[in-house]
Amino acid sequence: MNTPHVVVVMGVAGTGKTTIGPLLAARLGVPYAEGDDFHPRASIAKMSAGIPLTDEDRWPWLDAIGDWAQGRAGLGGVVSCSALKRSYRDRLRNAAPGVVFLHLTGDRALIEDRMSHRKGHFMPTALLDSQFATLQPLERDEAGVAVDVTGSPEEITARAVAALAELPEPAA
């Protein structure tokens, strides 16, 4: 991967988007943006209360992430965003056509265990089932790769870098 992609690190809560995203950005030499920082306060309050977001709640968040990704077109960047549904990824692609997705995948029990040990995050473990129910994995026609989250953050990042290197160069 010579020309920088804008990579959206996606997956259900607890897969390590916030851990892997900065590591990946450092390995690629591009900026990282934390997707949670783009959420409106009302959405964070809903999730903190254990209430899943609706699509209507997510549109402004996805638009803000899409704007950031568009601003990084040709420069590269990494941003975390659950991007659980195809329609969410389509919205991001509409805003920033060159984005690629890194789908962090893993066993539900492993992800739940990791979520139960993290501190200071607004997403409760109780919402994990709704995340898995909503998840629509990447389809064959979507630019991106899936990487298993078993192992250390460094191992996961190395697998991600190798998988992303296999993607075609972004269009100029």
PDB file of C-alpha atoms in Angstrom:
ATOM      1  CA  MET A   1       0.000   0.000   0.000  1.00  0.00           C
ATOM      2  CA  ASN A   2       2.059   2.946  -1.289  1.00  0.00           C
ATOM      3  CA  THR A   3      -0.657   5.586  -1.683  1.00  0.00           C
ATOM      4  CA  PRO A   4      -2.351   6.244   1.659  1.00  0.00           C
ATOM      5  CA  HIS A   5      -5.851   4.895   2.085  1.00  0.00           C
ATOM      6  CA  VAL A   6      -8.310   6.243   4.591  1.00  0.00           C
ATOM      7  CA  VAL A   7      -9.016   3.161   6.698  1.00  0.00           C
ATOM      8  CA  VAL A   8     -12.202   2.818   8.742  1.00  0.00           C
ATOM      9  CA  VAL A   9     -11.562   0.356  11.583  1.00  0.00           C
ATOM     10  CA  MET A  10     -14.959  -1.259  12.078  1.00  0.00           C
ATOM     11  CA  GLY A  11     -16.590  -3.930  14.203  1.00  0.00           C
ATOM     12  CA  VAL A  12     -18.820  -4.448  17.195  1.00  0.00           C
ATOM     13  CA  ALA A  13     -18.019  -2.834  20.526  1.00  0.00           C
ATOM     14  CA  GLY A  14     -15.098  -4.474  22.279  1.00  0.00           C
ATOM     15  CA  THR A  15     -13.217  -5.697  19.202  1.00  0.00           C
ATOM     16  CA  GLY A  16     -10.407  -3.230  19.822  1.00  0.00           C
ATOM     17  CA  LYS A  17     -11.093  -0.420  17.366  1.00  0.00           C
ATOM     18  CA  THR A  18      -9.723   2.182  19.783  1.00  0.00           C
ATOM     19  CA  THR A  19      -6.635   0.059  20.516  1.00  0.00           C
ATOM     20  CA  ILE A  20      -5.845  -1.119  16.983  1.00  0.00           C
ATOM     21  CA  GLY A  21      -6.736   2.162  15.236  1.00  0.00           C
ATOM     22  CA  PRO A  22      -3.877   4.233  16.714  1.00  0.00           C
ATOM     23  CA  LEU A  23      -1.409   1.350  16.324  1.00  0.00           C
ATOM     24  CA  LEU A  24      -2.392   0.961  12.676  1.00  0.00           C
ATOM     25  CA  ALA A  25      -2.158   4.699  12.054  1.00  0.00           C
ATOM     26  CA  ALA A  26       1.335   4.753  13.581  1.00  0.00           C
ATOM     27  CA  ARG A  27       2.433   1.814  11.411  1.00  0.00           C
ATOM     28  CA  LEU A  28       1.054   3.533   8.295  1.00  0.00           C
ATOM     29  CA  GLY A  29       2.392   6.968   9.262  1.00  0.00           C
ATOM     30  CA  VAL A  30      -1.000   8.679   9.068  1.00  0.00           C
ATOM     31  CA  PRO A  31      -3.271  10.479  11.587  1.00  0.00           C
ATOM     32  CA  TYR A  32      -5.821   8.655  13.725  1.00  0.00           C
ATOM     33  CA  ALA A  33      -9.296   9.911  14.650  1.00  0.00           C
ATOM     34  CA  GLU A  34     -11.358   8.311  17.411  1.00  0.00           C
ATOM     35  CA  GLY A  35     -14.847   7.686  16.045  1.00  0.00           C
ATOM     36  CA  ASP A  36     -16.457   8.017  19.480  1.00  0.00           C
ATOM     37  CA  ASP A  37     -15.358  11.665  19.519  1.00  0.00           C
ATOM     38  CA  PHE A  38     -17.736  12.371  16.625  1.00  0.00           C
ATOM     39  CA  HIS A  39     -20.857  11.232  18.568  1.00  0.00           C
ATOM     40  CA  PRO A  40     -23.281  13.954  19.637  1.00  0.00           C
ATOM     41  CA  ARG A  41     -23.737  14.175  23.427  1.00  0.00           C
ATOM     42  CA  ALA A  42     -27.302  12.879  23.175  1.00  0.00           C
ATOM     43  CA  SER A  43     -26.112   9.660  21.543  1.00  0.00           C
ATOM     44  CA  ILE A  44     -23.483   9.079  24.215  1.00  0.00           C
ATOM     45  CA  ALA A  45     -26.162   9.604  26.875  1.00  0.00           C
ATOM     46  CA  LYS A  46     -28.424   7.029  25.210  1.00  0.00           C
ATOM     47  CA  MET A  47     -25.670   4.425  24.946  1.00  0.00           C
ATOM     48  CA  SER A  48     -24.542   5.105  28.538  1.00  0.00           C
ATOM     49  CA  ALA A  49     -28.112   4.359  29.621  1.00  0.00           C
ATOM     50  CA  GLY A  50     -28.013   1.036  27.733  1.00  0.00           C
ATOM     51  CA  ILE A  51     -30.279   2.253  24.922  1.00  0.00           C
ATOM     52  CA  PRO A  52     -29.168   1.211  21.428  1.00  0.00           C
ATOM     53  CA  LEU A  53     -28.920   3.999  18.870  1.00  0.00           C
ATOM     54  CA  THR A  54     -31.350   4.180  15.970  1.00  0.00           C
ATOM     55  CA  ASP A  55     -30.297   4.838  12.400  1.00  0.00           C
ATOM     56  CA  GLU A  56     -31.580   8.397  12.807  1.00  0.00           C
ATOM     57  CA  ASP A  57     -29.235   8.816  15.788  1.00  0.00           C
ATOM     58  CA  ARG A  58     -26.309   7.542  13.729  1.00  0.00           C
ATOM     59  CA  TRP A  59     -26.651   9.664  10.550  1.00  0.00           C
ATOM     60  CA  PRO A  60     -25.065  12.869  11.970  1.00  0.00           C
ATOM     61  CA  TRP A  61     -22.238  10.784  13.485  1.00  0.00           C
ATOM     62  CA  LEU A  62     -21.575   8.964  10.224  1.00  0.00           C
ATOM     63  CA  ASP A  63     -21.692  12.246   8.300  1.00  0.00           C
ATOM     64  CA  ALA A  64     -19.094  13.787  10.621  1.00  0.00           C
ATOM     65  CA  ILE A  65     -16.797  10.767  10.197  1.00  0.00           C
ATOM     66  CA  GLY A  66     -17.364  10.858   6.436  1.00  0.00           C
ATOM     67  CA  ASP A  67     -16.404  14.545   6.367  1.00  0.00           C
ATOM     68  CA  TRP A  68     -13.182  13.775   8.239  1.00  0.00           C
ATOM     69  CA  ALA A  69     -12.382  10.888   5.870  1.00  0.00           C
ATOM     70  CA  GLN A  70     -13.062  13.061   2.813  1.00  0.00           C
ATOM     71  CA  GLY A  71     -10.680  15.670   4.173  1.00  0.00           C
ATOM     72  CA  ARG A  72      -7.979  12.996   4.391  1.00  0.00           C
ATOM     73  CA  ALA A  73      -8.507  11.710   0.800  1.00  0.00           C
ATOM     74  CA  GLY A  74      -5.147  11.228  -0.873  1.00  0.00           C
ATOM     75  CA  LEU A  75      -3.361  11.872   2.427  1.00  0.00           C
ATOM     76  CA  GLY A  76      -4.421   8.791   4.342  1.00  0.00           C
ATOM     77  CA  GLY A  77      -5.777   8.344   7.808  1.00  0.00           C
ATOM     78  CA  VAL A  78      -7.339   5.861  10.171  1.00  0.00           C
ATOM     79  CA  VAL A  79     -10.656   6.376  11.939  1.00  0.00           C
ATOM     80  CA  SER A  80     -12.589   4.036  14.204  1.00  0.00           C
ATOM     81  CA  CYS A  81     -16.295   3.582  13.489  1.00  0.00           C
ATOM     82  CA  SER A  82     -18.452   0.556  14.192  1.00  0.00           C
ATOM     83  CA  ALA A  83     -19.953   0.765  10.649  1.00  0.00           C
ATOM     84  CA  LEU A  84     -22.058  -2.270  11.476  1.00  0.00           C
ATOM     85  CA  LYS A  85     -24.537  -2.016   8.589  1.00  0.00           C
ATOM     86  CA  ARG A  86     -23.929  -1.891   4.863  1.00  0.00           C
ATOM     87  CA  SER A  87     -26.043   1.286   4.721  1.00  0.00           C
ATOM     88  CA  TYR A  88     -23.662   2.951   7.215  1.00  0.00           C
ATOM     89  CA  ARG A  89     -20.632   1.963   5.134  1.00  0.00           C
ATOM     90  CA  ASP A  90     -22.402   3.155   1.987  1.00  0.00           C
ATOM     91  CA  ARG A  91     -22.973   6.516   3.658  1.00  0.00           C
ATOM     92  CA  LEU A  92     -19.270   6.758   4.552  1.00  0.00           C
ATOM     93  CA  ARG A  93     -18.304   5.773   0.985  1.00  0.00           C
ATOM     94  CA  ASN A  94     -20.659   8.400  -0.434  1.00  0.00           C
ATOM     95  CA  ALA A  95     -18.869  11.054   1.628  1.00  0.00           C
ATOM     96  CA  ALA A  96     -15.364   9.664   1.012  1.00  0.00           C
ATOM     97  CA  PRO A  97     -15.371   7.292  -1.986  1.00  0.00           C
ATOM     98  CA  GLY A  98     -11.839   5.967  -1.412  1.00  0.00           C
ATOM     99  CA  VAL A  99     -12.316   4.641   2.133  1.00  0.00           C
ATOM    100  CA  VAL A 100     -11.469   1.032   2.888  1.00  0.00           C
ATOM    101  CA  PHE A 101     -12.688  -0.969   5.851  1.00  0.00           C
ATOM    102  CA  LEU A 102     -10.744  -3.037   8.352  1.00  0.00           C
ATOM    103  CA  HIS A 103     -13.347  -5.274   9.996  1.00  0.00           C
ATOM    104  CA  LEU A 104     -12.129  -6.508  13.371  1.00  0.00           C
ATOM    105  CA  THR A 105     -13.840  -9.821  14.019  1.00  0.00           C
ATOM    106  CA  GLY A 106     -13.819 -12.238  16.904  1.00  0.00           C
ATOM    107  CA  ASP A 107     -15.561 -14.753  19.064  1.00  0.00           C
ATOM    108  CA  ARG A 108     -18.424 -13.256  21.077  1.00  0.00           C
ATOM    109  CA  ALA A 109     -17.111 -14.699  24.366  1.00  0.00           C
ATOM    110  CA  LEU A 110     -13.675 -13.135  23.827  1.00  0.00           C
ATOM    111  CA  ILE A 111     -15.196  -9.752  22.962  1.00  0.00           C
ATOM    112  CA  GLU A 112     -17.548  -9.834  25.963  1.00  0.00           C
ATOM    113  CA  ASP A 113     -14.613 -10.689  28.228  1.00  0.00           C
ATOM    114  CA  ARG A 114     -12.595  -7.775  26.878  1.00  0.00           C
ATOM    115  CA  MET A 115     -15.551  -5.403  27.277  1.00  0.00           C
ATOM    116  CA  SER A 116     -16.090  -6.472  30.882  1.00  0.00           C
ATOM    117  CA  HIS A 117     -12.504  -5.494  31.761  1.00  0.00           C
ATOM    118  CA  ARG A 118     -12.343  -2.064  30.158  1.00  0.00           C
ATOM    119  CA  LYS A 119     -12.711   1.017  32.293  1.00  0.00           C
ATOM    120  CA  GLY A 120     -14.328   4.374  31.601  1.00  0.00           C
ATOM    121  CA  HIS A 121     -16.153   3.504  28.362  1.00  0.00           C
ATOM    122  CA  PHE A 122     -19.782   4.496  27.864  1.00  0.00           C
ATOM    123  CA  MET A 123     -20.807   1.314  25.981  1.00  0.00           C
ATOM    124  CA  PRO A 124     -22.136  -1.300  28.421  1.00  0.00           C
ATOM    125  CA  THR A 125     -21.655  -5.023  27.816  1.00  0.00           C
ATOM    126  CA  ALA A 126     -25.470  -5.310  27.795  1.00  0.00           C
ATOM    127  CA  LEU A 127     -25.529  -3.748  24.300  1.00  0.00           C
ATOM    128  CA  LEU A 128     -23.218  -6.381  22.789  1.00  0.00           C
ATOM    129  CA  ASP A 129     -26.134  -8.585  21.674  1.00  0.00           C
ATOM    130  CA  SER A 130     -27.717  -5.675  19.807  1.00  0.00           C
ATOM    131  CA  GLN A 131     -24.349  -4.971  18.156  1.00  0.00           C
ATOM    132  CA  PHE A 132     -24.026  -8.556  16.904  1.00  0.00           C
ATOM    133  CA  ALA A 133     -27.677  -8.556  15.796  1.00  0.00           C
ATOM    134  CA  THR A 134     -27.070  -5.382  13.760  1.00  0.00           C
ATOM    135  CA  LEU A 135     -23.715  -6.453  12.271  1.00  0.00           C
ATOM    136  CA  GLN A 136     -23.670  -6.994   8.507  1.00  0.00           C
ATOM    137  CA  PRO A 137     -20.155  -8.218   7.647  1.00  0.00           C
ATOM    138  CA  LEU A 138     -18.312  -6.749   4.684  1.00  0.00           C
ATOM    139  CA  GLU A 139     -19.609  -7.990   1.354  1.00  0.00           C
ATOM    140  CA  ARG A 140     -17.428  -9.074  -1.562  1.00  0.00           C
ATOM    141  CA  ASP A 141     -17.988  -5.811  -3.439  1.00  0.00           C
ATOM    142  CA  GLU A 142     -16.841  -3.659  -0.500  1.00  0.00           C
ATOM    143  CA  ALA A 143     -13.220  -2.494  -0.340  1.00  0.00           C
ATOM    144  CA  GLY A 144     -11.848  -3.912   2.850  1.00  0.00           C
ATOM    145  CA  VAL A 145     -10.503  -6.825   4.829  1.00  0.00           C
ATOM    146  CA  ALA A 146     -11.510  -8.786   7.917  1.00  0.00           C
ATOM    147  CA  VAL A 147      -8.950  -9.512  10.621  1.00  0.00           C
ATOM    148  CA  ASP A 148      -9.454 -11.740  13.660  1.00  0.00           C
ATOM    149  CA  VAL A 149      -8.829 -10.077  17.037  1.00  0.00           C
ATOM    150  CA  THR A 150      -7.227 -13.073  18.705  1.00  0.00           C
ATOM    151  CA  GLY A 151      -3.764 -12.285  20.044  1.00  0.00           C
ATOM    152  CA  SER A 152      -1.953  -9.192  21.203  1.00  0.00           C
ATOM    153  CA  PRO A 153      -2.674  -5.731  19.792  1.00  0.00           C
ATOM    154  CA  GLU A 154       0.701  -5.846  18.025  1.00  0.00           C
ATOM    155  CA  GLU A 155      -0.140  -9.204  16.392  1.00  0.00           C
ATOM    156  CA  ILE A 156      -3.558  -7.959  15.299  1.00  0.00           C
ATOM    157  CA  THR A 157      -2.024  -4.772  13.881  1.00  0.00           C
ATOM    158  CA  ALA A 158       0.605  -6.745  11.967  1.00  0.00           C
ATOM    159  CA  ARG A 159      -2.135  -8.932  10.424  1.00  0.00           C
ATOM    160  CA  ALA A 160      -4.119  -5.797   9.555  1.00  0.00           C
ATOM    161  CA  VAL A 161      -1.141  -4.117   7.852  1.00  0.00           C
ATOM    162  CA  ALA A 162      -0.457  -7.281   5.834  1.00  0.00           C
ATOM    163  CA  ALA A 163      -4.111  -7.665   4.809  1.00  0.00           C
ATOM    164  CA  LEU A 164      -4.477  -3.997   3.856  1.00  0.00           C
ATOM    165  CA  ALA A 165      -1.298  -4.205   1.747  1.00  0.00           C
ATOM    166  CA  GLU A 166      -3.154  -6.676  -0.500  1.00  0.00           C
ATOM    167  CA  LEU A 167      -5.842  -4.114  -1.395  1.00  0.00           C
ATOM    168  CA  PRO A 168      -5.620  -2.243  -4.708  1.00  0.00           C
ATOM    169  CA  GLU A 169      -4.199   1.278  -4.646  1.00  0.00           C
ATOM    170  CA  PRO A 170      -6.844   4.000  -4.242  1.00  0.00           C
ATOM    171  CA  ALA A 171      -7.909   5.793  -7.393  1.00  0.00           C
ATOM    172  CA  ALA A 172      -6.204   9.136  -7.924  1.00  0.00           C
TER     173      ALA A 172
END
